[in-house]
mmCIF file of C-alpha atoms in Angstrom:
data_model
loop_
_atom_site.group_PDB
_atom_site.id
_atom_site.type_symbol
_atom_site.label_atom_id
_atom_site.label_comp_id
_atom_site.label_asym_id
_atom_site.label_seq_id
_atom_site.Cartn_x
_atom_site.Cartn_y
_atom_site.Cartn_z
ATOM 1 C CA UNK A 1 97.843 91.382 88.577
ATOM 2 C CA UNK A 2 101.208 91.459 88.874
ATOM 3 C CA UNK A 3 101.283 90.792 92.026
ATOM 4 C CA UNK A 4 99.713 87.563 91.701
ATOM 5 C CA UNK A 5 101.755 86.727 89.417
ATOM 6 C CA UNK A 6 105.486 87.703 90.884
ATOM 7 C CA UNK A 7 103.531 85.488 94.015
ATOM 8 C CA UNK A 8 102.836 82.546 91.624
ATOM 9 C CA UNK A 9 105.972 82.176 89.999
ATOM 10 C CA UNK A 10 106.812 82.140 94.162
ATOM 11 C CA UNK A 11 105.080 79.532 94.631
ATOM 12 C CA UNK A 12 105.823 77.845 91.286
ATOM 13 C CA UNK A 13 109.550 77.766 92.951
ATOM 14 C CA UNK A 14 108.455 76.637 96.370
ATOM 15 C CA UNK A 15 106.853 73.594 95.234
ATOM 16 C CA UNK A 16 108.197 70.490 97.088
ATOM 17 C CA UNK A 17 110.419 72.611 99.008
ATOM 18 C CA UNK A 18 109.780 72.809 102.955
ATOM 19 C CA UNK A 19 107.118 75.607 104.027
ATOM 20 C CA UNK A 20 109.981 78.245 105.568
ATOM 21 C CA UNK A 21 109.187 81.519 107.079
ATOM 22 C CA UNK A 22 110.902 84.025 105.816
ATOM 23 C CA UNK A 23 114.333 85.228 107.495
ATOM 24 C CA UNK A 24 113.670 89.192 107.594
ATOM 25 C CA UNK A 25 110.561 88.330 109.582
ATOM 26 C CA UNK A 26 109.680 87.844 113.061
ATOM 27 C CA UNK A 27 107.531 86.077 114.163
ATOM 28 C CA UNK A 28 105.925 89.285 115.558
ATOM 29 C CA UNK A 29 105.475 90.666 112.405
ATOM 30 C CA UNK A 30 104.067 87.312 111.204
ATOM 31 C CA UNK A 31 101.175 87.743 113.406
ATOM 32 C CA UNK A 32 100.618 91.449 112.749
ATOM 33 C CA UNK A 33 100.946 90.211 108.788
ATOM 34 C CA UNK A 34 97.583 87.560 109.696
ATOM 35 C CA UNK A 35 95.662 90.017 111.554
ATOM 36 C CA UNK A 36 96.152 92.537 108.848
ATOM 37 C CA UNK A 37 95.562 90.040 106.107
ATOM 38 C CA UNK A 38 92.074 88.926 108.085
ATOM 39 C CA UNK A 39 91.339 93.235 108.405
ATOM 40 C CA UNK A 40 90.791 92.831 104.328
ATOM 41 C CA UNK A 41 88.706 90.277 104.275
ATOM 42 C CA UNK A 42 91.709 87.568 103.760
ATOM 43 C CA UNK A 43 91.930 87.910 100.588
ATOM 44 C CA UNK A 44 95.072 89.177 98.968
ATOM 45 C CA UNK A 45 93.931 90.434 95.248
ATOM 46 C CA UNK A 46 94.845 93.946 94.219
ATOM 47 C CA UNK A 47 96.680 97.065 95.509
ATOM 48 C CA UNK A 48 93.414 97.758 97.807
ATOM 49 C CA UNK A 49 94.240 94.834 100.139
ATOM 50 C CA UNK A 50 98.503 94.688 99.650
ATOM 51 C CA UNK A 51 98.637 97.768 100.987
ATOM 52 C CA UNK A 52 96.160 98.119 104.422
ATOM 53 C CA UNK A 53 98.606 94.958 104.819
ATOM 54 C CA UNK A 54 101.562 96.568 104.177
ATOM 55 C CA UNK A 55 100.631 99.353 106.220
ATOM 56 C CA UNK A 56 99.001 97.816 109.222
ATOM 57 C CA UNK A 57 102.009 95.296 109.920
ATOM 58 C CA UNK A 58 104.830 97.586 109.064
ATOM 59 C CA UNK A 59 105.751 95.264 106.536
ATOM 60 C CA UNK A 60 107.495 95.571 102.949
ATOM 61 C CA UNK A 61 105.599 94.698 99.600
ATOM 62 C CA UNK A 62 108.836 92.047 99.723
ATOM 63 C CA UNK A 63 107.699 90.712 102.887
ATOM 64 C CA UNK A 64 104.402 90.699 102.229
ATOM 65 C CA UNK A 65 104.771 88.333 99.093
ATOM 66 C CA UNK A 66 107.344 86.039 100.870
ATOM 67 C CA UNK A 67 104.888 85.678 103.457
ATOM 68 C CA UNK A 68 101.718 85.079 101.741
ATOM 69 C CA UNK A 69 104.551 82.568 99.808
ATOM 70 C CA UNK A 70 105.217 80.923 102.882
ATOM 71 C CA UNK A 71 101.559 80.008 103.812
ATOM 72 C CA UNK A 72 100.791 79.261 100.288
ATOM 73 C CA UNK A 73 103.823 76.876 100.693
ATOM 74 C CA UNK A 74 102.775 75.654 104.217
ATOM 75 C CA UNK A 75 99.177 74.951 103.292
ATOM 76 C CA UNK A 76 97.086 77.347 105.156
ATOM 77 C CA UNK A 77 96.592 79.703 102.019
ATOM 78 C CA UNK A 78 94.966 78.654 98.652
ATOM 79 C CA UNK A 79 95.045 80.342 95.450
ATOM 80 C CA UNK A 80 91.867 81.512 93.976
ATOM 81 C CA UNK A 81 90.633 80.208 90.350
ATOM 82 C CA UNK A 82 90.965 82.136 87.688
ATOM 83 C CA UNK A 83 93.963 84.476 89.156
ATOM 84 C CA UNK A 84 91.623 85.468 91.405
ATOM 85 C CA UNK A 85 94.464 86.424 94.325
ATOM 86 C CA UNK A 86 95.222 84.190 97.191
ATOM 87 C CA UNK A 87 92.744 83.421 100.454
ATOM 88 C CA UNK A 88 94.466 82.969 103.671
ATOM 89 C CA UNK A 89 92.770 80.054 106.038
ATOM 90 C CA UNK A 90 94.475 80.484 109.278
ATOM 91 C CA UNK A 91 94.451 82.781 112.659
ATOM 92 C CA UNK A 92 91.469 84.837 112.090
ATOM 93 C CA UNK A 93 90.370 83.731 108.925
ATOM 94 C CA UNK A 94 89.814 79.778 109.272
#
């Protein structure tokens, strides 16, 4: 759960700003961050789906969190209720 939460208090600080990718992150790696997300059912929740993620795109934890930030930001992720983790809705899983 602390995950969620450091990607929260993420979001918490995003709101109202512009959706902006992240600068350590190409836009290569953005895709290979979607495809991995939509490999675990595109759901971020718990250390069982950060790290195929992690793994499977070559990215950081870091990276991984500013990213999921970034669509969270951008609109095409939603948090689930009850700090249930966060549900991508683009690429492969829209």
């Amino acid at each position: 759960m602390k995950k969620l939460a450091f990607v929260m208090l993420g979001v918490s600080l995003l709101s109202g700003c512009l959706a902006i990718p992240p600068q350590d992150v190409s836009p290569e790696m953005r895709d290979d961050y979607l495809d991995a997300v939509a490999s675990v059912g595109c759901v971020l929740r718990e250390e069982k789906h950060y790290l195929p993620v992690e793994l499977q795109a070559g990215l950081t934890r870091e990276q991984v969190i500013a990213l999921t930030q970034y669509h969270l930001a951008k609109g095409t992720a939603e948090t689930l209720p009850d700090d249930q983790g966060v549900k991508l809705m683009t690429g492969a899983c829209a």
